[in-house]
PDB file of C-alpha atoms in Angstrom:
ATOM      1  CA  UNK D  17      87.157 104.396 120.774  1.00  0.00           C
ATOM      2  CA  UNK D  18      90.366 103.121 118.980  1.00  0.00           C
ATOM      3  CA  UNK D  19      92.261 106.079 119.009  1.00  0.00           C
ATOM      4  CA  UNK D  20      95.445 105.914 115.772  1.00  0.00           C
ATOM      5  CA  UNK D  21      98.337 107.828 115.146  1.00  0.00           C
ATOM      6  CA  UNK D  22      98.663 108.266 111.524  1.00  0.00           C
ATOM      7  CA  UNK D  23     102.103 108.947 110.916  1.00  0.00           C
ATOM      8  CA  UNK D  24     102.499 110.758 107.339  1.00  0.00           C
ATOM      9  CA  UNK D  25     105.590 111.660 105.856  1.00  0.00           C
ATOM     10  CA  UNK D  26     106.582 114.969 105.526  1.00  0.00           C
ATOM     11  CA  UNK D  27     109.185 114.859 102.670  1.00  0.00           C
ATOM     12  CA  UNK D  28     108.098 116.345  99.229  1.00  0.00           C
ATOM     13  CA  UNK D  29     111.355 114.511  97.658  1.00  0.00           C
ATOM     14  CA  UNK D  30     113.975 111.310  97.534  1.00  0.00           C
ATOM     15  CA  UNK D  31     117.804 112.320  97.477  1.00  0.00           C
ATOM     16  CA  UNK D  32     118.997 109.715  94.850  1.00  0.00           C
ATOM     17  CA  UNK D  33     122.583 108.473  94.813  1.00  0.00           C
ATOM     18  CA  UNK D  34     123.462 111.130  92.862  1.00  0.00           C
ATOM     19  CA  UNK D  35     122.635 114.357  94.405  1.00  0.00           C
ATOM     20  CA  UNK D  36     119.339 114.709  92.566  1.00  0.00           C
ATOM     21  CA  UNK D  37     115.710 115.929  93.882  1.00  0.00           C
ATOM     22  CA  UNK D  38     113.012 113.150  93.197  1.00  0.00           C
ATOM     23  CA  UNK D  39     109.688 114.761  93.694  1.00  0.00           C
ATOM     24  CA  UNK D  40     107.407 112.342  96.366  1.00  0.00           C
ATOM     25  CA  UNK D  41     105.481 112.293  99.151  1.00  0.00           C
ATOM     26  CA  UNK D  42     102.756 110.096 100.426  1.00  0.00           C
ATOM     27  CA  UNK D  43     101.865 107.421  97.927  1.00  0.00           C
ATOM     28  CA  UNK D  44      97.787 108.416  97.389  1.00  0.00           C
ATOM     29  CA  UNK D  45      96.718 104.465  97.560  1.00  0.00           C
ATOM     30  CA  UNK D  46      98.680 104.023 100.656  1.00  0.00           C
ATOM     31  CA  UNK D  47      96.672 106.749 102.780  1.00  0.00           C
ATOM     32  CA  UNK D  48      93.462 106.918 101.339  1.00  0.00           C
ATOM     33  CA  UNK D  49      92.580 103.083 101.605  1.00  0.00           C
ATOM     34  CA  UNK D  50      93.971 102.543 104.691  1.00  0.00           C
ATOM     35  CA  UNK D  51      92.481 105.957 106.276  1.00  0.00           C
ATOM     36  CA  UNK D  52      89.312 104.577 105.119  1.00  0.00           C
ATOM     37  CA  UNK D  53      89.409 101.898 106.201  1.00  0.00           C
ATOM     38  CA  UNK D  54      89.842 103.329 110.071  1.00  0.00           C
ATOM     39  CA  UNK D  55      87.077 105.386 109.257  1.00  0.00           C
ATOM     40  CA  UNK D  56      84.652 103.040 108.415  1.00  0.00           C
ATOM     41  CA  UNK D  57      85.720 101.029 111.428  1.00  0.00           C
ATOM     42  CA  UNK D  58      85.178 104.010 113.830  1.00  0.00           C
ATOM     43  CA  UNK D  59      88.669 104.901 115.070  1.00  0.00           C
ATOM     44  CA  UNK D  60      89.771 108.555 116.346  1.00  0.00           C
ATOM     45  CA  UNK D  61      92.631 109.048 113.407  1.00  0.00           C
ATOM     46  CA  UNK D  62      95.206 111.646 114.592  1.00  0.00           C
ATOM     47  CA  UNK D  63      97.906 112.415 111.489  1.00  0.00           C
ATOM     48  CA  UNK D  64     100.809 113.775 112.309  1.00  0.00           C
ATOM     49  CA  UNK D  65     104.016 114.838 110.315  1.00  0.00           C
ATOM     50  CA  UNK D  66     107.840 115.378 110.882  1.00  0.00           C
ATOM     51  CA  UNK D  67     107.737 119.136 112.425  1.00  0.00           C
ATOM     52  CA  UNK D  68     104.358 119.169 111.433  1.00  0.00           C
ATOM     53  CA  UNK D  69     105.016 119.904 107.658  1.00  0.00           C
ATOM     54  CA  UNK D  70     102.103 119.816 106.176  1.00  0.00           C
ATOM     55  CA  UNK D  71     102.660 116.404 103.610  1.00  0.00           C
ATOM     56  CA  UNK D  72     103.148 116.251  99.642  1.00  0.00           C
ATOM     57  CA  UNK D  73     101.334 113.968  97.392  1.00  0.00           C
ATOM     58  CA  UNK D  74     103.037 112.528  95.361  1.00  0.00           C
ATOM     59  CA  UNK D  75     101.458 113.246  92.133  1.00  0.00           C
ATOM     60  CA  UNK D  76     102.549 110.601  90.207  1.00  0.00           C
ATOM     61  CA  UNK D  77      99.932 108.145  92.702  1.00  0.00           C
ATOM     62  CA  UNK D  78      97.336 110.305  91.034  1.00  0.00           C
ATOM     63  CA  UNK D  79      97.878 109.371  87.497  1.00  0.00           C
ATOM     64  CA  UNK D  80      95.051 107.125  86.014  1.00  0.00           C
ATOM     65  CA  UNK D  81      97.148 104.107  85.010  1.00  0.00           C
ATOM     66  CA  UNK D  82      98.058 103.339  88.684  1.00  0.00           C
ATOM     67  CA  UNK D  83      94.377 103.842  89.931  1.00  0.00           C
ATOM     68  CA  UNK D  84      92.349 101.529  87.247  1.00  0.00           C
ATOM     69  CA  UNK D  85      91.422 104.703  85.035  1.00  0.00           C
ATOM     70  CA  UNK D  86      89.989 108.170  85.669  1.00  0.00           C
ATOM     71  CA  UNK D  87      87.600 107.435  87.841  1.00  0.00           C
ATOM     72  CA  UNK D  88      89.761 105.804  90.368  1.00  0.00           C
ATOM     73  CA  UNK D  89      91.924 108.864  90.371  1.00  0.00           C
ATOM     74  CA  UNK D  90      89.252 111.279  90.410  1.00  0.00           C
ATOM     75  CA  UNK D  91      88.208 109.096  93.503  1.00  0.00           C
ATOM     76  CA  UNK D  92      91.891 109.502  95.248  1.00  0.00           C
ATOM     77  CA  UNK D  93      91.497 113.453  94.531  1.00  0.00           C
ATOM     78  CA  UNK D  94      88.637 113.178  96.112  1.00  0.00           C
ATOM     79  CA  UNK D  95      89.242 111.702  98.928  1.00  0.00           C
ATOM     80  CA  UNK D  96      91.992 113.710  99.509  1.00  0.00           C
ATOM     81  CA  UNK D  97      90.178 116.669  98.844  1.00  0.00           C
ATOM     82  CA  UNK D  98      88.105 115.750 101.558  1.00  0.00           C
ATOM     83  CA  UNK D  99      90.746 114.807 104.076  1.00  0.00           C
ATOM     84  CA  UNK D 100      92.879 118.243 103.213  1.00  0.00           C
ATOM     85  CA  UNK D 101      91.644 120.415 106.273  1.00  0.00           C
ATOM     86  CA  UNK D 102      93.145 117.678 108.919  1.00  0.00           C
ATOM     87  CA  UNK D 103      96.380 117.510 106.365  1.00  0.00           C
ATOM     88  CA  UNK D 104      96.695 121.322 106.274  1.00  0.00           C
ATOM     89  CA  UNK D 105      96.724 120.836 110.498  1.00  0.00           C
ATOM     90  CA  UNK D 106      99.161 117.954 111.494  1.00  0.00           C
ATOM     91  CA  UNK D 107     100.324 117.196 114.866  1.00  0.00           C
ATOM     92  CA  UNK D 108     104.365 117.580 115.270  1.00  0.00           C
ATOM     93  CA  UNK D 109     105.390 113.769 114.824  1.00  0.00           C
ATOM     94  CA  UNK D 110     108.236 114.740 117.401  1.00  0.00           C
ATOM     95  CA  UNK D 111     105.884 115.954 120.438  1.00  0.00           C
ATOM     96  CA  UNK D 112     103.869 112.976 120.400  1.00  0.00           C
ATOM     97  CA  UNK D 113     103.338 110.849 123.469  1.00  0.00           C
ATOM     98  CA  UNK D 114     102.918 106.835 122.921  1.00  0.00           C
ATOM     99  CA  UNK D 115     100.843 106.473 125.580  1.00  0.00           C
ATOM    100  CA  UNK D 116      97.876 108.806 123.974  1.00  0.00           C
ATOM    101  CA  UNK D 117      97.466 105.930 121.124  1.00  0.00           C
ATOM    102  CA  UNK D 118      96.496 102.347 120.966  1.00  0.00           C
ATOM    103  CA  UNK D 119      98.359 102.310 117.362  1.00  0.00           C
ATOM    104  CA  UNK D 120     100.177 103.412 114.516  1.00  0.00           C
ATOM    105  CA  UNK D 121     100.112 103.332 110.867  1.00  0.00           C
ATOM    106  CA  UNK D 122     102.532 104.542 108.220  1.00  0.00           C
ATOM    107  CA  UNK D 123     101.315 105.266 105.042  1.00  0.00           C
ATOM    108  CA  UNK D 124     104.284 104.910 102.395  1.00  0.00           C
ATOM    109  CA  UNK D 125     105.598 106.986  99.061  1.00  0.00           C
ATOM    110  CA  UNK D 126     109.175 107.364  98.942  1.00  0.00           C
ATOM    111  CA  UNK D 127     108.741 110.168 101.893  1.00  0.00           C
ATOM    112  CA  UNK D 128     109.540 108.225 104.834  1.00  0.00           C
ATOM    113  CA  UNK D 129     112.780 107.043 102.901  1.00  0.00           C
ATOM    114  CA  UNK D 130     113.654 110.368 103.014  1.00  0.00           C
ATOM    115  CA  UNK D 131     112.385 111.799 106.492  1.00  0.00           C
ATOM    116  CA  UNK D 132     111.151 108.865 108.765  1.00  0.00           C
ATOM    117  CA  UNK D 133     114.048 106.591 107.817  1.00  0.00           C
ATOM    118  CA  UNK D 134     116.828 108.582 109.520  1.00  0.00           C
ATOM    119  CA  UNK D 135     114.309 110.208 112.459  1.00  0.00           C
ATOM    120  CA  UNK D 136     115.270 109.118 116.005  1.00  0.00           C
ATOM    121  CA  UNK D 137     112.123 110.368 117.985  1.00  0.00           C
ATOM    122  CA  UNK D 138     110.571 108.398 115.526  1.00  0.00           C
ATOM    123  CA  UNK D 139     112.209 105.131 116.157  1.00  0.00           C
ATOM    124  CA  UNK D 140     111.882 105.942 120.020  1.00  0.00           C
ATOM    125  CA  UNK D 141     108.147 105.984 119.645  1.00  0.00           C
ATOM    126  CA  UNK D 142     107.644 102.818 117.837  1.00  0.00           C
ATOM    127  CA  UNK D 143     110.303 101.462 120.663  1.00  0.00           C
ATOM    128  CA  UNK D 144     107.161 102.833 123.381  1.00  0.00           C
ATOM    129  CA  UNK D 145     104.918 101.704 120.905  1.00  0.00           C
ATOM    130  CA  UNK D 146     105.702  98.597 121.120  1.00  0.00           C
ATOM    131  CA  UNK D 147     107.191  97.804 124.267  1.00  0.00           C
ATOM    132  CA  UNK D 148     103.482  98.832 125.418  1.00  0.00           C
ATOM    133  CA  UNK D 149     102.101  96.372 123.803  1.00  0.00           C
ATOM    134  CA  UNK D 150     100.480  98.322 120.638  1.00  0.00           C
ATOM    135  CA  UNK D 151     100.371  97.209 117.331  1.00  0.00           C
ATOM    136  CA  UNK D 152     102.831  99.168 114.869  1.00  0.00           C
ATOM    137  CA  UNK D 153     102.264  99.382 111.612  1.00  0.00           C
ATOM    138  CA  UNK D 154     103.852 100.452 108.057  1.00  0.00           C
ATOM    139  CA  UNK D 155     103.021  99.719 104.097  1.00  0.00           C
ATOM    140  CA  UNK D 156     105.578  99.651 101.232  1.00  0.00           C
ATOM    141  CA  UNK D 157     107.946 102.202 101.568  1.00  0.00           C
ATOM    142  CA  UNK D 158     106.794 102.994 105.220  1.00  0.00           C
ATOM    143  CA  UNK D 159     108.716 100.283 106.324  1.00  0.00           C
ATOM    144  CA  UNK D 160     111.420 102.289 105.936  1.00  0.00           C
ATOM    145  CA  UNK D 161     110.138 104.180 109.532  1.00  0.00           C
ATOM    146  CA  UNK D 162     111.349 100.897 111.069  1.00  0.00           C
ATOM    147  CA  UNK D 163     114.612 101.702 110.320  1.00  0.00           C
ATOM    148  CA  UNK D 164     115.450 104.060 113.272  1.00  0.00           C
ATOM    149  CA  UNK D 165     113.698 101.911 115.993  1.00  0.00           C
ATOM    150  CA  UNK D 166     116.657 100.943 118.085  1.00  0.00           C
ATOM    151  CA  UNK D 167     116.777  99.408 121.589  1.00  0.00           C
ATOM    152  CA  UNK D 168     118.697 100.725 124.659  1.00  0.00           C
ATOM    153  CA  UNK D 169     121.682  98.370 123.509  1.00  0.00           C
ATOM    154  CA  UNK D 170     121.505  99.372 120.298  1.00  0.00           C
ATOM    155  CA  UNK D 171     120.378  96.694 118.649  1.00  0.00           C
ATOM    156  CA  UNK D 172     117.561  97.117 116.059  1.00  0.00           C
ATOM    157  CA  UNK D 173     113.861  96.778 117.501  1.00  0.00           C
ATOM    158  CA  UNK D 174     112.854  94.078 114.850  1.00  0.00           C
ATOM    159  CA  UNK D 175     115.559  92.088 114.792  1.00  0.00           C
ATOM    160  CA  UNK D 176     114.079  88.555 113.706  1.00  0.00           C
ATOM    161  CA  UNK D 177     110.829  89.858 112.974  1.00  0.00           C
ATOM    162  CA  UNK D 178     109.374  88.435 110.288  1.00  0.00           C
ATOM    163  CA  UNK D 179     107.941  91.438 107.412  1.00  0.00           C
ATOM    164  CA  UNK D 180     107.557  92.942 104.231  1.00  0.00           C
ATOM    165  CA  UNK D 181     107.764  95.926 102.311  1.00  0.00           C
ATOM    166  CA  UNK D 182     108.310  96.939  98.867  1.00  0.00           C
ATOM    167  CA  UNK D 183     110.504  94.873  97.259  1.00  0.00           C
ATOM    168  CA  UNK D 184     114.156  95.241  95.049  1.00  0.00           C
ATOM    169  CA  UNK D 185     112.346  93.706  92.406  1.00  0.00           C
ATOM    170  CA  UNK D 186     109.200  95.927  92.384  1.00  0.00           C
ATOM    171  CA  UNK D 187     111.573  99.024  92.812  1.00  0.00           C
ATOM    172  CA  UNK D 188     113.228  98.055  89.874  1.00  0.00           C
ATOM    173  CA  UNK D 189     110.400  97.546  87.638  1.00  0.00           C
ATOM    174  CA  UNK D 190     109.240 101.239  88.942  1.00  0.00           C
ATOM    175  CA  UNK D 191     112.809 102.319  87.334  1.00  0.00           C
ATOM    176  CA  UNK D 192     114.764 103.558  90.241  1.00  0.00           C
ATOM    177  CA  UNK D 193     116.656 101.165  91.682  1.00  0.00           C
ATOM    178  CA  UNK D 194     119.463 102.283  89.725  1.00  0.00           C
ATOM    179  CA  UNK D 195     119.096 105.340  91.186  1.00  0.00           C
ATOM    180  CA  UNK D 196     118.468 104.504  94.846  1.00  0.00           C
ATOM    181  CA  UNK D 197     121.340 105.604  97.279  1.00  0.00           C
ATOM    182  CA  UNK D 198     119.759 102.295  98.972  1.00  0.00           C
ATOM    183  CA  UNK D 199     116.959  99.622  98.822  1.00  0.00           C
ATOM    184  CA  UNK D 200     114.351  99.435 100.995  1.00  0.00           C
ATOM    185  CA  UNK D 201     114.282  95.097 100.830  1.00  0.00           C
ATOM    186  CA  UNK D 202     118.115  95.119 101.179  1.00  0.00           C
ATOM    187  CA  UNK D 203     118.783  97.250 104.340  1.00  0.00           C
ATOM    188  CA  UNK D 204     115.280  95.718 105.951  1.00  0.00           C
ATOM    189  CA  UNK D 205     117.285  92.309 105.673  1.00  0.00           C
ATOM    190  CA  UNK D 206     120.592  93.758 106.677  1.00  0.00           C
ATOM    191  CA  UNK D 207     119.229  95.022 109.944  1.00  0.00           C
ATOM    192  CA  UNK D 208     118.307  91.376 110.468  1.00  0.00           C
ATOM    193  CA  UNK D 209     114.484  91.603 109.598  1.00  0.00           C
ATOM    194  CA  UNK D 210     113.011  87.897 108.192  1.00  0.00           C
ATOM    195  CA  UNK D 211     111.868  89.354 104.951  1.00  0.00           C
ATOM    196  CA  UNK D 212     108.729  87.817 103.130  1.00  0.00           C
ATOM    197  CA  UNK D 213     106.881  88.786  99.638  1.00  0.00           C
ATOM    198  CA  UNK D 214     104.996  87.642  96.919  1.00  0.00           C
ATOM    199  CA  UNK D 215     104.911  88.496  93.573  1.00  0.00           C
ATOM    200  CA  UNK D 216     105.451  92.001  92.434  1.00  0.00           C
ATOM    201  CA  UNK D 217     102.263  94.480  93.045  1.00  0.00           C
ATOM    202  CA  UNK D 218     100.238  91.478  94.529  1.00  0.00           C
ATOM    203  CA  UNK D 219      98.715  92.145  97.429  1.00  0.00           C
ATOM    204  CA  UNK D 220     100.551  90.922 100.697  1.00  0.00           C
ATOM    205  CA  UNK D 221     100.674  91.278 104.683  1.00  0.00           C
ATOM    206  CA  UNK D 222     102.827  89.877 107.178  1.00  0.00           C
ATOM    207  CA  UNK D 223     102.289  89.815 110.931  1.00  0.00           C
ATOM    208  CA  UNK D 224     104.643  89.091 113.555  1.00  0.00           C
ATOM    209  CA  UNK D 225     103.502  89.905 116.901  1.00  0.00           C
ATOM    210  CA  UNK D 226     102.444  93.393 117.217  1.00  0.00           C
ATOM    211  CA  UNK D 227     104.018  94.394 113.459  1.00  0.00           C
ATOM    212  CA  UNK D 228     101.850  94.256 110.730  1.00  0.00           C
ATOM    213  CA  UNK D 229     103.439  95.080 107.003  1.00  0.00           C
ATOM    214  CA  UNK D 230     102.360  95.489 103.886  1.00  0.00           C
ATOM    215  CA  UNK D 231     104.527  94.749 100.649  1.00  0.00           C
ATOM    216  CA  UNK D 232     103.030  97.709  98.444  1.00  0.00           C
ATOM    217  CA  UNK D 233     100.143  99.930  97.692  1.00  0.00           C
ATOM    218  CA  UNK D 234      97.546  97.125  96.403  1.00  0.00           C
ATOM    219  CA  UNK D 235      98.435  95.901 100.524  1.00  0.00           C
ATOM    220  CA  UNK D 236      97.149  99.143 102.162  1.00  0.00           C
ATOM    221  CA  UNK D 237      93.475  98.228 102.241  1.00  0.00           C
ATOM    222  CA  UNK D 238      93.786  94.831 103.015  1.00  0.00           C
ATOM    223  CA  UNK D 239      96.772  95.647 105.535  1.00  0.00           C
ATOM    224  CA  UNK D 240      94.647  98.266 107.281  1.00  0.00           C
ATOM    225  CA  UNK D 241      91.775  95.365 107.168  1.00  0.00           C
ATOM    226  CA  UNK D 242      93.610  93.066 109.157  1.00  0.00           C
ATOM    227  CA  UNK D 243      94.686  95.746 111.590  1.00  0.00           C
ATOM    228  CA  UNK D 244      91.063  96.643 112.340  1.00  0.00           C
ATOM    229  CA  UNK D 245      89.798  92.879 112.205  1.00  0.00           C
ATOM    230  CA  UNK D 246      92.579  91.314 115.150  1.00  0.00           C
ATOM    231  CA  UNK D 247      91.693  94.894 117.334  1.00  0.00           C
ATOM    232  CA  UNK D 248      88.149  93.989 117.155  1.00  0.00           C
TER     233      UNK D 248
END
């Protein structure tokens, strides 16, 4: 059995450039398609968190207009609902060993810009991760959890890799670019990352080698999709 870290942010907010709380979390879309997705497909799904906080929704991922209506957000709460007793009981992100998985997978929200971005266990377990051999995954915002990943010269793990995540242009259409102490396309490019997207909320995945990205939440099922479809 396929056994998957699912690495959830633990941050229930985004510092903006000006001091200010944003309320966040996990981005609904982002872990409920994609979790379902490993379900379905039979995998042994371990989440765990930054200390092992258990995570935030972000509630604004359960309003109807982003989830086609009522009924699709009455689906998320569901869903969630459901999936609550293994949130309530996360694994400490920091304690976990590489070699216990065959992958991970980073469900988004602005969290990880808050938490995973700066964490440097993290980034030395998607160094073991990879160097291993084993795919490593984030969607839109996760790709912030990239970030850290640094080699033993320092230089950054995915250096010419080409990806995606979500984009200036989609940030700014959510209205807070403005507000961002940074952007998530900008410093993915400055760290020398072959960026790729398509147009804004589109669905969109990139693979390079073992790194699979998605641009933003309409990318998490088919993201997760392609994960389960190459391990096959």
């Amino acid at each position: 059995m396929t056994k998957l870290l699912f690495a959830v942010t633990s941050a229930d907010h985004w510092t903006l450039n000006d001091g200010t709380a944003h309320p966040t979390g996990y981005w609904a879309e982002e872990l409920v398609e994609s979790h379902r997705v490993f379900v379905d497909a039979g995998y042994d799904i371990v989440i765990a968190t930054p200390g092992g906080k258990v995570p935030t929704v972000d509630e604004g991922s359960l309003a109807p207009e982003v989830n086609g209506g009522q009924a699709g957000a009455d689906r998320m709460r569901k869903y969630i609902s459901d999936l609550q007793p293994a949130l309530d009981s996360p694994e400490v992100l920091e304690g976990v060993d590489a070699e216990d998985y065959d992958l991970v997978f980073v469900p988004g929200g602005h969290g990880p810009m808050e938490d995973l971005a700066v964490s440097t266990s993290f980034g030395e377990l998607l160094v073991e991760f990879l160097d291993a051999g084993k795919v490593v995954s984030a969607v839109c915002h996760a790709g912030a959890a990239l970030l850290p990943a640094r080699k033993s010269d320092g230089s950054w793990l995915f250096d010419g890799y080409q990806l995606t995540s979500f984009t200036n242009e989609e940030e700014t259409q959510a209205g807070l670019a403005d507000k961002a102490p940074w952007l998530l396309e900008t410093r993915l490019r400055e760290q020398g990352g072959k960026f790729a997207n398509a147009e804004a909320w589109s669905p969109y995945i990139v693979v390079d080698r073992k790194l699979y990205t998605g641009q933003n939440p309409a990318s998490s099922k088919p993201l997760a999709e392609r994960i389960v479809a190459d391990l096959a």
